[in-house]
PDB file of C-alpha atoms in Angstrom:
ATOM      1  CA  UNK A   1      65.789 -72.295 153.349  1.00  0.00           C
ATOM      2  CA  UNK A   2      67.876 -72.955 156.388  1.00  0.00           C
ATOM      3  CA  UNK A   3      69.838 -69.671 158.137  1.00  0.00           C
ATOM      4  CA  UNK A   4      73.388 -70.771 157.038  1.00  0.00           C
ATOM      5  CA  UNK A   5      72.562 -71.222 153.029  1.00  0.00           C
ATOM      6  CA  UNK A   6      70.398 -68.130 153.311  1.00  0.00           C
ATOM      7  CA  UNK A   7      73.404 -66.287 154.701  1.00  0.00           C
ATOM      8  CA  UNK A   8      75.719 -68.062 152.112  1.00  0.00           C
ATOM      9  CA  UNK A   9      73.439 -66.764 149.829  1.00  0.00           C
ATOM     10  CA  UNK A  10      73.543 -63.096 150.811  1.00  0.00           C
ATOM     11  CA  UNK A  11      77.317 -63.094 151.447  1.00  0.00           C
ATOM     12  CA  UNK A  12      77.794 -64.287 147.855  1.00  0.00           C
ATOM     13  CA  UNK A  13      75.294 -61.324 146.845  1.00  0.00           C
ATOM     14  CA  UNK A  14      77.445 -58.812 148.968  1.00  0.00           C
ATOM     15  CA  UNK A  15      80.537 -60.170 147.402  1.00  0.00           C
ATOM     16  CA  UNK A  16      79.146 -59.793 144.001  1.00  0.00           C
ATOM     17  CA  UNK A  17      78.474 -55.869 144.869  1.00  0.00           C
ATOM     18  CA  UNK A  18      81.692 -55.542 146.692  1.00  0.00           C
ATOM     19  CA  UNK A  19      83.771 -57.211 142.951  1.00  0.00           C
ATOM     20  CA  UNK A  20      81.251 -54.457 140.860  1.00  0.00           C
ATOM     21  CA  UNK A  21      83.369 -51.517 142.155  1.00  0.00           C
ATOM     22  CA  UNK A  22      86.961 -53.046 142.493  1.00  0.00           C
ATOM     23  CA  UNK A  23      90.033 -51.459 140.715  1.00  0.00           C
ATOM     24  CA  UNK A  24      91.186 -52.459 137.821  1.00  0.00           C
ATOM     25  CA  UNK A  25      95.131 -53.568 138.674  1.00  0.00           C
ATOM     26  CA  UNK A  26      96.767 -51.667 135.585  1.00  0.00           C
ATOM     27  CA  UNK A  27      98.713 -48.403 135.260  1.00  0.00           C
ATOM     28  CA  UNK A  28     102.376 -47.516 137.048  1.00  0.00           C
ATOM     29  CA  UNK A  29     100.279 -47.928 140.389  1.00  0.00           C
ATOM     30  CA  UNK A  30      98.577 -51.309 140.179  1.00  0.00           C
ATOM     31  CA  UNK A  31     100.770 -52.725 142.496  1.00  0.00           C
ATOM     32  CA  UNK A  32      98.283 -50.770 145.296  1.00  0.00           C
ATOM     33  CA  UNK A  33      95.045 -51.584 143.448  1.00  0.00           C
ATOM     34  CA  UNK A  34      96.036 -55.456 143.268  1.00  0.00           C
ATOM     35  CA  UNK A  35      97.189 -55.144 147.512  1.00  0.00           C
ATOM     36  CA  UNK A  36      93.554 -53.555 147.992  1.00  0.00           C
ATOM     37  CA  UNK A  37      91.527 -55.988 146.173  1.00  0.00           C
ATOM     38  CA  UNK A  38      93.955 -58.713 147.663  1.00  0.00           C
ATOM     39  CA  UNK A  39      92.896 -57.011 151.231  1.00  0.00           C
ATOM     40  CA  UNK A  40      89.074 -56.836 150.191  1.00  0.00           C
ATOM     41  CA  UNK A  41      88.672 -60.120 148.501  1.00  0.00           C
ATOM     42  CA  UNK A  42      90.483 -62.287 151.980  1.00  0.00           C
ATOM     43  CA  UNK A  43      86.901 -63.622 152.926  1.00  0.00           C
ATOM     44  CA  UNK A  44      85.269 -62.643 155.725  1.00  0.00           C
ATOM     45  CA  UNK A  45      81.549 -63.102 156.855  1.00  0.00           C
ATOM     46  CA  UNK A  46      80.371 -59.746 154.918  1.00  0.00           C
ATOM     47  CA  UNK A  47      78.581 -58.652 157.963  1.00  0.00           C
ATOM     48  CA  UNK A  48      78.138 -55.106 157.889  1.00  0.00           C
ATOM     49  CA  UNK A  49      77.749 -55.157 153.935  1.00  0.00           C
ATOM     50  CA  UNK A  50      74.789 -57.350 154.469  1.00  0.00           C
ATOM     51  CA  UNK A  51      72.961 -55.634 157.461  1.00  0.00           C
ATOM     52  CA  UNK A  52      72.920 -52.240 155.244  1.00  0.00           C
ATOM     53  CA  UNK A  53      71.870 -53.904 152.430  1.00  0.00           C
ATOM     54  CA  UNK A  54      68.977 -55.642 154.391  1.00  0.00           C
ATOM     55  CA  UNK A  55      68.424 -52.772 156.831  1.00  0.00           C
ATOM     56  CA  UNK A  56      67.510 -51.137 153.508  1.00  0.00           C
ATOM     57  CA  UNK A  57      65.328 -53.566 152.180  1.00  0.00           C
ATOM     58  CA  UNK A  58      63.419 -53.826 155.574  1.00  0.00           C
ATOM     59  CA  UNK A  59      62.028 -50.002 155.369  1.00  0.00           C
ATOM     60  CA  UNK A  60      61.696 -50.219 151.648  1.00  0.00           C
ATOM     61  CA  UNK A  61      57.743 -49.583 151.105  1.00  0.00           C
ATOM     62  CA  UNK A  62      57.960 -52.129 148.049  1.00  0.00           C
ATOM     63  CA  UNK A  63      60.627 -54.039 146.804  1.00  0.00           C
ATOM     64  CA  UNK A  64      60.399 -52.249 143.246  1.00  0.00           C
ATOM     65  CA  UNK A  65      61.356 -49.295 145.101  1.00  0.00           C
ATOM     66  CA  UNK A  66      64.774 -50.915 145.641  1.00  0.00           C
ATOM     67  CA  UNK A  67      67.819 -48.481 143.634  1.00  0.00           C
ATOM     68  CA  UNK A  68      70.960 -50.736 142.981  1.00  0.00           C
ATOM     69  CA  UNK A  69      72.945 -47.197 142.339  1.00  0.00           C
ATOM     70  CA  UNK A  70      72.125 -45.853 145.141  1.00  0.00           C
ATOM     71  CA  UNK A  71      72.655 -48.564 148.139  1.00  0.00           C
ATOM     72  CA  UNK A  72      75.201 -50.696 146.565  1.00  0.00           C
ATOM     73  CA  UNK A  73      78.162 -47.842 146.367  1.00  0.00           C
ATOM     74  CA  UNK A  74      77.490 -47.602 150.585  1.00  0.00           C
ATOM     75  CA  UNK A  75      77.837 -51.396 150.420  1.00  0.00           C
ATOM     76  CA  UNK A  76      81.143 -51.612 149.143  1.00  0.00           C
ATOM     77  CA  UNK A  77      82.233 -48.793 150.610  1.00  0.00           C
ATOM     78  CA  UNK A  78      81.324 -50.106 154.160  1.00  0.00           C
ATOM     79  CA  UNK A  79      83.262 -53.094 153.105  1.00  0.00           C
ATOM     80  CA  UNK A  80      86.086 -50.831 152.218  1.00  0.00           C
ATOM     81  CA  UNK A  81      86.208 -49.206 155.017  1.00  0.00           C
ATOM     82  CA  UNK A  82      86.124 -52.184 157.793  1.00  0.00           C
ATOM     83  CA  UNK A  83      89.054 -53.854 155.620  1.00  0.00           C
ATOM     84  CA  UNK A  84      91.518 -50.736 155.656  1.00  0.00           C
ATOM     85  CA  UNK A  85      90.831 -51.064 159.488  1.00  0.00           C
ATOM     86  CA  UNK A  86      92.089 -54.507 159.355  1.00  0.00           C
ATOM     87  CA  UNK A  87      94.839 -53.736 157.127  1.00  0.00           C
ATOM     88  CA  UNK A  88      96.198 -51.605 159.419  1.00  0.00           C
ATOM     89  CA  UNK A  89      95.533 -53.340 162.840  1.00  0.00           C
ATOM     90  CA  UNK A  90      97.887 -56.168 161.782  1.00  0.00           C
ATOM     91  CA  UNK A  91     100.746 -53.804 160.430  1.00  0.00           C
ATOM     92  CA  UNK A  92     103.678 -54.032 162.756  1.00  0.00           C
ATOM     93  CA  UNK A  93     103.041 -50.988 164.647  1.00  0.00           C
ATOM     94  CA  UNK A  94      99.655 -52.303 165.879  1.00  0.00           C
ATOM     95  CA  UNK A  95      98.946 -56.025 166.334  1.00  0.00           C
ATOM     96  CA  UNK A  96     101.485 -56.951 164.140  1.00  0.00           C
ATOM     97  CA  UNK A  97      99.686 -60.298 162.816  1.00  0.00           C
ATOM     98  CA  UNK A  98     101.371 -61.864 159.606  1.00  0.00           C
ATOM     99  CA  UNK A  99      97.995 -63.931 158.838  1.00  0.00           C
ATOM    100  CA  UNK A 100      94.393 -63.383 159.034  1.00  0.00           C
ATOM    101  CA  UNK A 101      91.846 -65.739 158.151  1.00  0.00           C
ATOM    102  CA  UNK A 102      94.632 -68.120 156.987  1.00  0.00           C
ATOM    103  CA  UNK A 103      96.617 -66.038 154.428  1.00  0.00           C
ATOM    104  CA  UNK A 104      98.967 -63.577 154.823  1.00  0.00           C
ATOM    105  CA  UNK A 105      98.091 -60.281 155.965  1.00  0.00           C
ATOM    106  CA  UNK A 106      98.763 -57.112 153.194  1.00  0.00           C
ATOM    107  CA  UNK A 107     101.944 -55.821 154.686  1.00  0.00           C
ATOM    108  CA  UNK A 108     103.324 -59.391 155.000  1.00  0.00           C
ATOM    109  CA  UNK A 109     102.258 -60.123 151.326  1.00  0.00           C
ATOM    110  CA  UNK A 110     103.083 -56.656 150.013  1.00  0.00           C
ATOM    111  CA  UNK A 111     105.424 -55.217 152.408  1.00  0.00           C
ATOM    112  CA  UNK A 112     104.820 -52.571 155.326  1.00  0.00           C
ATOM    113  CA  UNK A 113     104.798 -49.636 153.255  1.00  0.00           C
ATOM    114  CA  UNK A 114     102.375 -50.789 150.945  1.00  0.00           C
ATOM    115  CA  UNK A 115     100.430 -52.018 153.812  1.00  0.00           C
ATOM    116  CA  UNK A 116     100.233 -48.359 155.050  1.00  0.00           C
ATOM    117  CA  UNK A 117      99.160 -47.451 151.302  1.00  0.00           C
ATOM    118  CA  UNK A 118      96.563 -49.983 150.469  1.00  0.00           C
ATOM    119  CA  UNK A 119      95.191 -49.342 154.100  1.00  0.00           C
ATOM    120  CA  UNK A 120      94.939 -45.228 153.168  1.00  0.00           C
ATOM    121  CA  UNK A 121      93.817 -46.458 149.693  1.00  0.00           C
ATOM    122  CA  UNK A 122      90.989 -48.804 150.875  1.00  0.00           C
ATOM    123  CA  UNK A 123      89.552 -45.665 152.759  1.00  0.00           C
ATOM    124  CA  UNK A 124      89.655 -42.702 150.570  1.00  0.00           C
ATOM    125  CA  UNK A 125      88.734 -45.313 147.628  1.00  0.00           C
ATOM    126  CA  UNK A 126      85.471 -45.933 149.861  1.00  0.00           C
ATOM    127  CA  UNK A 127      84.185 -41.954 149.940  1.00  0.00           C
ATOM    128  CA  UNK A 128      84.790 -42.292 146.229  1.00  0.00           C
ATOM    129  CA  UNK A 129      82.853 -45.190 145.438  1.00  0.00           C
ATOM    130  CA  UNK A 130      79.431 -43.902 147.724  1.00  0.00           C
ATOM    131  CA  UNK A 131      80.231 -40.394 146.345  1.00  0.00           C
ATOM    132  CA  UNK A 132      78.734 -42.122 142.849  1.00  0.00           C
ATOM    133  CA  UNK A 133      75.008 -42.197 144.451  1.00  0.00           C
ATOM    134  CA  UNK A 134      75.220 -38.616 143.938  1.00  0.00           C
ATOM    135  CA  UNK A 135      74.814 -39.244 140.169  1.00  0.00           C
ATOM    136  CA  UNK A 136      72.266 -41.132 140.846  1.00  0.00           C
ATOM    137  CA  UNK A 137      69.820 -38.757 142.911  1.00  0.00           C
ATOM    138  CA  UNK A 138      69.435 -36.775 139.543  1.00  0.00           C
ATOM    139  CA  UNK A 139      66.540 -34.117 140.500  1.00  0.00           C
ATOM    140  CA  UNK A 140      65.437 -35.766 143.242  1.00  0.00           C
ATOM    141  CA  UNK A 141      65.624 -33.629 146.141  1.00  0.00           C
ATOM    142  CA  UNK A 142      64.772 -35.701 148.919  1.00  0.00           C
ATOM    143  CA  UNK A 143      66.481 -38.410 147.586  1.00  0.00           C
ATOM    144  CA  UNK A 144      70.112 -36.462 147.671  1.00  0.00           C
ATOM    145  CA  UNK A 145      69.374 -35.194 151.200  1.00  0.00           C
ATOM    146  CA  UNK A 146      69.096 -39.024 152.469  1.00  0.00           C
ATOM    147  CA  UNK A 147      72.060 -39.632 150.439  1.00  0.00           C
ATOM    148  CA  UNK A 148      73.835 -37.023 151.801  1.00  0.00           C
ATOM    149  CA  UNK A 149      72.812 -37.752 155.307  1.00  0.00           C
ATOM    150  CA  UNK A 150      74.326 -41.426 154.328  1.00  0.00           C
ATOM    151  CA  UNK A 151      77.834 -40.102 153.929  1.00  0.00           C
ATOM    152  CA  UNK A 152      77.693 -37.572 156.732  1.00  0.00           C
ATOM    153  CA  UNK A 153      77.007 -41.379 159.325  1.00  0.00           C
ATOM    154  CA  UNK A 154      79.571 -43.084 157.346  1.00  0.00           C
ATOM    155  CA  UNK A 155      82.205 -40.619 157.549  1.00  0.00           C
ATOM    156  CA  UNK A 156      81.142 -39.970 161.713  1.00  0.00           C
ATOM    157  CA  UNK A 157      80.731 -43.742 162.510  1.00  0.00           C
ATOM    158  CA  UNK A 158      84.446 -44.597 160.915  1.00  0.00           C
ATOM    159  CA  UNK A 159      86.079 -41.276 162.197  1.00  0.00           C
ATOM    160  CA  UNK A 160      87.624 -39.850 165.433  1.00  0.00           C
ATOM    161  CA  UNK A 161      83.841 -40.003 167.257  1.00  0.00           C
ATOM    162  CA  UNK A 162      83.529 -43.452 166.095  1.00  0.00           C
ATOM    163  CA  UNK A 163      85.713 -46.565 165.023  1.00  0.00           C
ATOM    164  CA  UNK A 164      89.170 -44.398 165.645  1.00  0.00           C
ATOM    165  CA  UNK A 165      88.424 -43.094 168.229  1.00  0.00           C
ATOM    166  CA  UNK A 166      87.770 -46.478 169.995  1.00  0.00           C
ATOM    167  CA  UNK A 167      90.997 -47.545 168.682  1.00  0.00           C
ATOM    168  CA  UNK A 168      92.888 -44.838 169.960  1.00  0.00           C
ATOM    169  CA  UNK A 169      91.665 -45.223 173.374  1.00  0.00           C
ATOM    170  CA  UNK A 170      92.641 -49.423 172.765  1.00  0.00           C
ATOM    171  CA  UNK A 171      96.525 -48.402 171.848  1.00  0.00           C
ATOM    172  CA  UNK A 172      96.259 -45.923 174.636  1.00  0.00           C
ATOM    173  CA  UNK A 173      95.506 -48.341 177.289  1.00  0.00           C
ATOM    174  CA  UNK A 174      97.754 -51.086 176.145  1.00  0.00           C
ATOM    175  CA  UNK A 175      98.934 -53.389 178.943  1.00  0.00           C
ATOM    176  CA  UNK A 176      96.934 -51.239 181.628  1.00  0.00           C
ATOM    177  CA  UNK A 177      93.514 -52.019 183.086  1.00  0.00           C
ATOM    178  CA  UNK A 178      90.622 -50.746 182.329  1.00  0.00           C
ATOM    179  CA  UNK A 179      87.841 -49.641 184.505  1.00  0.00           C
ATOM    180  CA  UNK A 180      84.844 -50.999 182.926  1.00  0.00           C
ATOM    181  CA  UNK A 181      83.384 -47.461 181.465  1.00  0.00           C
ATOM    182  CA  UNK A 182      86.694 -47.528 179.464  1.00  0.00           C
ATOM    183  CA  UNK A 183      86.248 -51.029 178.326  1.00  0.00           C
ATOM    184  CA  UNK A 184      82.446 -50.410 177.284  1.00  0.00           C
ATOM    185  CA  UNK A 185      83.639 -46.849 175.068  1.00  0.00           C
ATOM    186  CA  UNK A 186      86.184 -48.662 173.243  1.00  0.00           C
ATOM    187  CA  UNK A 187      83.460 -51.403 172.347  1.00  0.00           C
ATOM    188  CA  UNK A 188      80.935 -49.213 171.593  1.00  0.00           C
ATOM    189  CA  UNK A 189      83.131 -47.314 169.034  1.00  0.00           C
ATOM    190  CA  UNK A 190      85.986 -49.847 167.701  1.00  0.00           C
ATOM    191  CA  UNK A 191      83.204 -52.616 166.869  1.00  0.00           C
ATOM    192  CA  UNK A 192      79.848 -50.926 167.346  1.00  0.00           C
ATOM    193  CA  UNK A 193      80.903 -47.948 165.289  1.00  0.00           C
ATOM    194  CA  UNK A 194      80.291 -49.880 161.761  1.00  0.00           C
ATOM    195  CA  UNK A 195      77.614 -52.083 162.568  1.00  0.00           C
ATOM    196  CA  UNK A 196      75.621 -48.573 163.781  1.00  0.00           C
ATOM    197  CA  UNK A 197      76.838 -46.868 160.424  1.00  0.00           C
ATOM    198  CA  UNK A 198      75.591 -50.079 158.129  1.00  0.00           C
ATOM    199  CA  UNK A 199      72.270 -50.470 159.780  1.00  0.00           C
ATOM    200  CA  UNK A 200      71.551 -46.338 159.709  1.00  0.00           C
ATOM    201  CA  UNK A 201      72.560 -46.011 156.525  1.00  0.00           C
ATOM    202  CA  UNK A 202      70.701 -48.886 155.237  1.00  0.00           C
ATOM    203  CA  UNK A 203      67.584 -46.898 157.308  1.00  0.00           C
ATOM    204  CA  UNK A 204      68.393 -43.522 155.852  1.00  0.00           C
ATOM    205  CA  UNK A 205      68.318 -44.386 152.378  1.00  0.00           C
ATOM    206  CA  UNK A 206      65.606 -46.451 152.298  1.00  0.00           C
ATOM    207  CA  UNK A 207      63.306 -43.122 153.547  1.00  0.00           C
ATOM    208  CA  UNK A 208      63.036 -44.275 157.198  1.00  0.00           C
ATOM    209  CA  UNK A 209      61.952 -42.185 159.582  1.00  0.00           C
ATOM    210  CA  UNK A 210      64.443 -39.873 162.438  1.00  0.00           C
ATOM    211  CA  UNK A 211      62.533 -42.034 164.816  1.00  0.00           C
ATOM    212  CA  UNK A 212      63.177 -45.628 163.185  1.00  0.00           C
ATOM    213  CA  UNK A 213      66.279 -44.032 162.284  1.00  0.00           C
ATOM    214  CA  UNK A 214      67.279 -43.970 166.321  1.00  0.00           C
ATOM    215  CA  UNK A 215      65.710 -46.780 166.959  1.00  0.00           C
ATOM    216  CA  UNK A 216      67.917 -48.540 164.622  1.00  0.00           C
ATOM    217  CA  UNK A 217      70.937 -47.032 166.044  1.00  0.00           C
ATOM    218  CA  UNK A 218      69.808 -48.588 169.344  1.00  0.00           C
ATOM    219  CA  UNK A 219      69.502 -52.163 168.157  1.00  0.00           C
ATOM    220  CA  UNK A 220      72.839 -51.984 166.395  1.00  0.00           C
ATOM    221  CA  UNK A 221      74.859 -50.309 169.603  1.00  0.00           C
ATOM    222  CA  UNK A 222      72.944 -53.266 171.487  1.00  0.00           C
ATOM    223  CA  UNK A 223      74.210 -55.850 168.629  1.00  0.00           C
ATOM    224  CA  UNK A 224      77.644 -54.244 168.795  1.00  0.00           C
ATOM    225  CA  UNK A 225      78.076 -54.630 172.555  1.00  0.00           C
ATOM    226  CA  UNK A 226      76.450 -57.845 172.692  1.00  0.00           C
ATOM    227  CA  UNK A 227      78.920 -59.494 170.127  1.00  0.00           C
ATOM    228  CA  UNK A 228      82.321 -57.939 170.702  1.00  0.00           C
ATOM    229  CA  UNK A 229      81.321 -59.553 174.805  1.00  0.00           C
ATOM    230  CA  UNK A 230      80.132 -63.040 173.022  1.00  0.00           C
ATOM    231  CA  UNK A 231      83.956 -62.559 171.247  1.00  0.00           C
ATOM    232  CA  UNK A 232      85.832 -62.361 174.858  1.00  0.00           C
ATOM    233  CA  UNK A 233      83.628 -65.658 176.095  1.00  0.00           C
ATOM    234  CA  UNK A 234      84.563 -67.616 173.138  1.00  0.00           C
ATOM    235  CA  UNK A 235      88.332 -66.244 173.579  1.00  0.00           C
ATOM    236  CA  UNK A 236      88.249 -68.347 176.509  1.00  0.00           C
ATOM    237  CA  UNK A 237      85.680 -71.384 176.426  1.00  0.00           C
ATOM    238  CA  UNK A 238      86.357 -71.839 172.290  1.00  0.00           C
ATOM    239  CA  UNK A 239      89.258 -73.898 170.473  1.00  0.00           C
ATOM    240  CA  UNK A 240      91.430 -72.575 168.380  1.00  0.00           C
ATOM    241  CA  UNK A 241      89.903 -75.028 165.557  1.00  0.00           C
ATOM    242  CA  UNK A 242      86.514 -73.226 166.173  1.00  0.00           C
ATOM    243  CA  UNK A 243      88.157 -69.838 166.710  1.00  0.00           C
ATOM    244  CA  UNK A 244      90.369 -69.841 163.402  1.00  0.00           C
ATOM    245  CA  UNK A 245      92.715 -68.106 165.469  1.00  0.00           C
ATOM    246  CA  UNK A 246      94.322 -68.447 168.954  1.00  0.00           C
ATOM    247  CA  UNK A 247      92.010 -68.981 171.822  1.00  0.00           C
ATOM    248  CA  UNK A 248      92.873 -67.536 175.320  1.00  0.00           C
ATOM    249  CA  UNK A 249      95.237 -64.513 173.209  1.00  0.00           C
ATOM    250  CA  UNK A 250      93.697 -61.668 175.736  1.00  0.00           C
ATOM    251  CA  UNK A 251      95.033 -63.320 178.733  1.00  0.00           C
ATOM    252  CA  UNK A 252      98.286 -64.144 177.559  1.00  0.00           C
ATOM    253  CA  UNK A 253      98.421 -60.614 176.208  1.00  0.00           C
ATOM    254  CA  UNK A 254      97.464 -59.000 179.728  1.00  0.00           C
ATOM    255  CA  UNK A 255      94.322 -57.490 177.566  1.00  0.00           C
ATOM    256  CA  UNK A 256      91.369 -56.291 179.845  1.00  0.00           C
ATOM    257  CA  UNK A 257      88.087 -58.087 178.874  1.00  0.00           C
ATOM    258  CA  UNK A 258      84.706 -58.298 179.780  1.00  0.00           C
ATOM    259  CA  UNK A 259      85.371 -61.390 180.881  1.00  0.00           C
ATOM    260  CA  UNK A 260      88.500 -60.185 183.063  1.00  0.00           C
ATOM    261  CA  UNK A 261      86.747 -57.826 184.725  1.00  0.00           C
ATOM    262  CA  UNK A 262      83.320 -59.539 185.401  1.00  0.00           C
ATOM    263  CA  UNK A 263      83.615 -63.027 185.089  1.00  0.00           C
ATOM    264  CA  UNK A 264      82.307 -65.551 182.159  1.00  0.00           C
ATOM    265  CA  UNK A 265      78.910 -65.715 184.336  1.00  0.00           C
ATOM    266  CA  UNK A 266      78.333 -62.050 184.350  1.00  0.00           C
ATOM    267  CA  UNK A 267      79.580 -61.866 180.200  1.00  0.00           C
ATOM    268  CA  UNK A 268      77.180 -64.185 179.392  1.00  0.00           C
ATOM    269  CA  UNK A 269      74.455 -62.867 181.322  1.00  0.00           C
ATOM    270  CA  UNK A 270      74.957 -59.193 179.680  1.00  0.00           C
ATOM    271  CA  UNK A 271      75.108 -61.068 176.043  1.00  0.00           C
ATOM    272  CA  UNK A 272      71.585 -62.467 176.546  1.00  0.00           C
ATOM    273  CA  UNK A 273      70.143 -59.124 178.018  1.00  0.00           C
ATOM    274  CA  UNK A 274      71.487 -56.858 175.317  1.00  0.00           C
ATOM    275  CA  UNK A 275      70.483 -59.772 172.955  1.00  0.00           C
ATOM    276  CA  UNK A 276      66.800 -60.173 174.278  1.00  0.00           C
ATOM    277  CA  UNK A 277      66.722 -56.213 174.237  1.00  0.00           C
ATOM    278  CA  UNK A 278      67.739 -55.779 170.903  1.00  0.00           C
ATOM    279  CA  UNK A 279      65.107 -58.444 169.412  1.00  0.00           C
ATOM    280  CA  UNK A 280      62.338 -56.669 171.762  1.00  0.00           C
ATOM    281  CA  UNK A 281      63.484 -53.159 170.215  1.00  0.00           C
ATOM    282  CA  UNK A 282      63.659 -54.648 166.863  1.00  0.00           C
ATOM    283  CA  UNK A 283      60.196 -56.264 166.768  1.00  0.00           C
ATOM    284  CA  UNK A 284      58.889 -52.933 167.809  1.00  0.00           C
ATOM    285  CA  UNK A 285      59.386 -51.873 164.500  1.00  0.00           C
ATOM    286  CA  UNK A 286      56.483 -54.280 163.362  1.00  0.00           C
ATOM    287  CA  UNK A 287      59.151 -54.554 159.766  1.00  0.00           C
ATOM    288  CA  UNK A 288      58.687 -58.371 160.203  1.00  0.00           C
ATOM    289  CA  UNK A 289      62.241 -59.141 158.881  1.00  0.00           C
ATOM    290  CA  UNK A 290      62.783 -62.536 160.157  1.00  0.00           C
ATOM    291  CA  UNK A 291      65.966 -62.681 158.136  1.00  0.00           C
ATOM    292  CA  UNK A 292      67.694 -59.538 160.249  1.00  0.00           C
ATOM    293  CA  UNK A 293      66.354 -61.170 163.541  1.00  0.00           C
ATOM    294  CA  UNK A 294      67.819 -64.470 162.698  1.00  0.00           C
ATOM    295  CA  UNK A 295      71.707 -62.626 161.179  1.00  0.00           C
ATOM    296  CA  UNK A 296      71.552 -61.152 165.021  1.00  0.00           C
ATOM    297  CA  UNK A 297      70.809 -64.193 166.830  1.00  0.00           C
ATOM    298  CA  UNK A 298      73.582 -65.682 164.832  1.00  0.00           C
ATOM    299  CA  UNK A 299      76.370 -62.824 165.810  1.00  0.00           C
ATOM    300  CA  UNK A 300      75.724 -62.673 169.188  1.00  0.00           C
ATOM    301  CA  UNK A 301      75.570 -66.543 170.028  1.00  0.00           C
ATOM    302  CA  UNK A 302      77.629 -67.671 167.612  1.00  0.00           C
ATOM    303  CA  UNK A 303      80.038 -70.290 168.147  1.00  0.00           C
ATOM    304  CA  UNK A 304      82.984 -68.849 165.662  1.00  0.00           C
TER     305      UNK A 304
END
C-alpha cells in the first residue's frame, strides 16, 4: 500500500476513535457539546492521535496484547486537547482567524463566548475521557501505574511546562525579536509539547521501558523541531494553494522565524539534521516500524 492511502487509512481509524467518545448534543447545554464536536470534527491530518496510537502498537510484544479501552480514551483525548488549543488561538484575543482549514473557526460560528467555552470544554472533556482507562486497569497493578504515568505526561506536556507555556512566551514576545534560544523554547513547547506527549504515552502504555521511554521523547522533540522549521520554509517558498492558508504571513506580521533569523539555507540544513537524527535514534530501537519512519519523513519534508 502506498504512504498516502496507508495514512488515509489510519486517519479514518483515528477519526473513528475520536467519533466513539463525542458528546451527545442534547440537554439545556448542547449548544457547547455541538461547538466542540463542530471544533473536533473540522478535519485535520490526525497527527498526534495517530503517532500514540502507533507508538503503542510499535512496543506492543504481540498485537493480541493490544487494549482498545485503554489507548483509545488517550487518543481522543490528545485530539481534544490539540483542538481546544486551536479553538482558542484563533479567538480574537489571540490570532483572531475567522477560518481554519476552510470553515469558520468556533467563535466565528458560535460566537466568542462560546468559543472561550467549547475551548475550556474540549480540555477538561479530554481528562475525562482518558480518566475511563482507569476502569479498565481492573486489578492490574502494573497496568494502572502505566496508566497513571499516561495522564501525569499528558497533563505536563499540555500544561504551563509544556504547550502553554510555549504559548505564553509567543504572546509575550509579540512584534519583538527573538534571540534564537527564545525562538527554539517556544518550538520545543508550543508544537513539540504534543507530539512528545502522543509518542510517550503511546510508549508508556504499551509497557516500554524508562529507557525507550526517553529515547522516544528524543525522537519526538527532534520531530517537533524539525517540522515546526520545515513550517517557516514553506511559509516562504510554498503557495498559498499548497499552504491552504496565506504564504509569507510571518513576514508581513513582523513574526521572528527560523528562517528570519538564519536564513532558508541554514532552516533547511537544521530540518535534514534533526530529520536524519531522529530516523538514526529511531532505528536504534530495532522496533522495525516502517510505518512511523515513513509518518516522520512525511511531517518534516512535507510539502503542505
Amino acid at each position: 500500500m502506498e504512504f498516502k492511502d496507508e495514512l488515509k487509512e489510519k486517519i479514518k481509524i483515528s477519526e473513528e476513535i475520536l467519533k466513539r467518545y463525542l458528546p451527545e448534543e442534547t440537554g439545556h447545554q448542547k449548544t457547547i457539546f455541538s461547538a466542540m464536536n463542530y471544533s473536533l470534527l473540522a478535519g485535520g491530518k490526525r497527527i498526534r492521535p495517530i503517532l500514540m496510537l502507533e507508538t503503542y502498537k510499535m512496543f506492543l510484544k504481540e498485537e493480541s496484547a493490544y487494549q482498545a479501552d485503554i489507548i483509545e480514551p488517550f487518543v481522543s483525548a490528545m485530539e481534544m486537547i490539540h483542538t481546544y488549543s486551536l479553538v482558542h488561538d484563533d479567538l480574537p484575543a489571540m490570532d483572531d482567524d475567522m477560518y481554519r482549514r476552510g470553515k469558520l473557526t468556533t467563535h466565528a460560528a458560535f460566537g466568542e463566548a462560546m468559543g472561550i467555552l467549547a475551548g475550556d470544554a474540549l480540555l477538561n472533556f479530554a481528562y475525562e475521557t482518558a480518566g475511563q482507562a482507569f476502569t479498565a486497569c481492573g486489578e492490574d497493578i502494573a497496568l494502572y501505574k502505566r496508566t497513571t504515568k499516561a495522564m501525569n505526561l499528558l497533563s505536563y506536556y499540555a500544561g504551563v511546562y509544556g504547550m502553554v507555556g510555549g504559548q505564553v512566551v509567543d504572546v509575550e514576545e509579540s512584534g519583538n525579536p527573538l534571540s534564537l534560544e527564545q525562538l527554539m523554547f517556544i518550538y520545543d513547547l508550543k508544537t513539540g509539547a504534543l507530539l512528545k506527549a502522543s509518542m510517550t504515552i503511546g510508549a508508556v502504555l504499551a509497557g516500554a521501558t524508562d529507557e525507550e521511554v526517553k529515547a522516544i521523547e528524543s525522537i519526538a522533540e527532534k520531530v517537533g523541531l524539525a517540522f515546526q522549521i520545515q513550517d517557516d520554509i514553506l511559509d516562504v517558498i510554498s503557495t498559498t494553494e499548497e499552504l491552504g492558508k496565506e504564504i509569507n504571513s510571518d513576514e508581513k506580521n513582523g513574526k521572528t522565524t527560523y528562517v528570519t533569523l538564519l536564513g532558508i539555507d541554514k532552516a533547511k540544513e537544521e530540518v535534514k539534521t534533526r530529520s536524519d537524527k531522529a530516523a538514526e535514534e529511531l532505528s536504534e530501537l530495532k522496533k522495525n516500524d516502517m510505518f512511523i519512519q515513513k509518518l516522520i519523513d512525511f511531517l518534516i519534508h512535507r510539502t503542505y
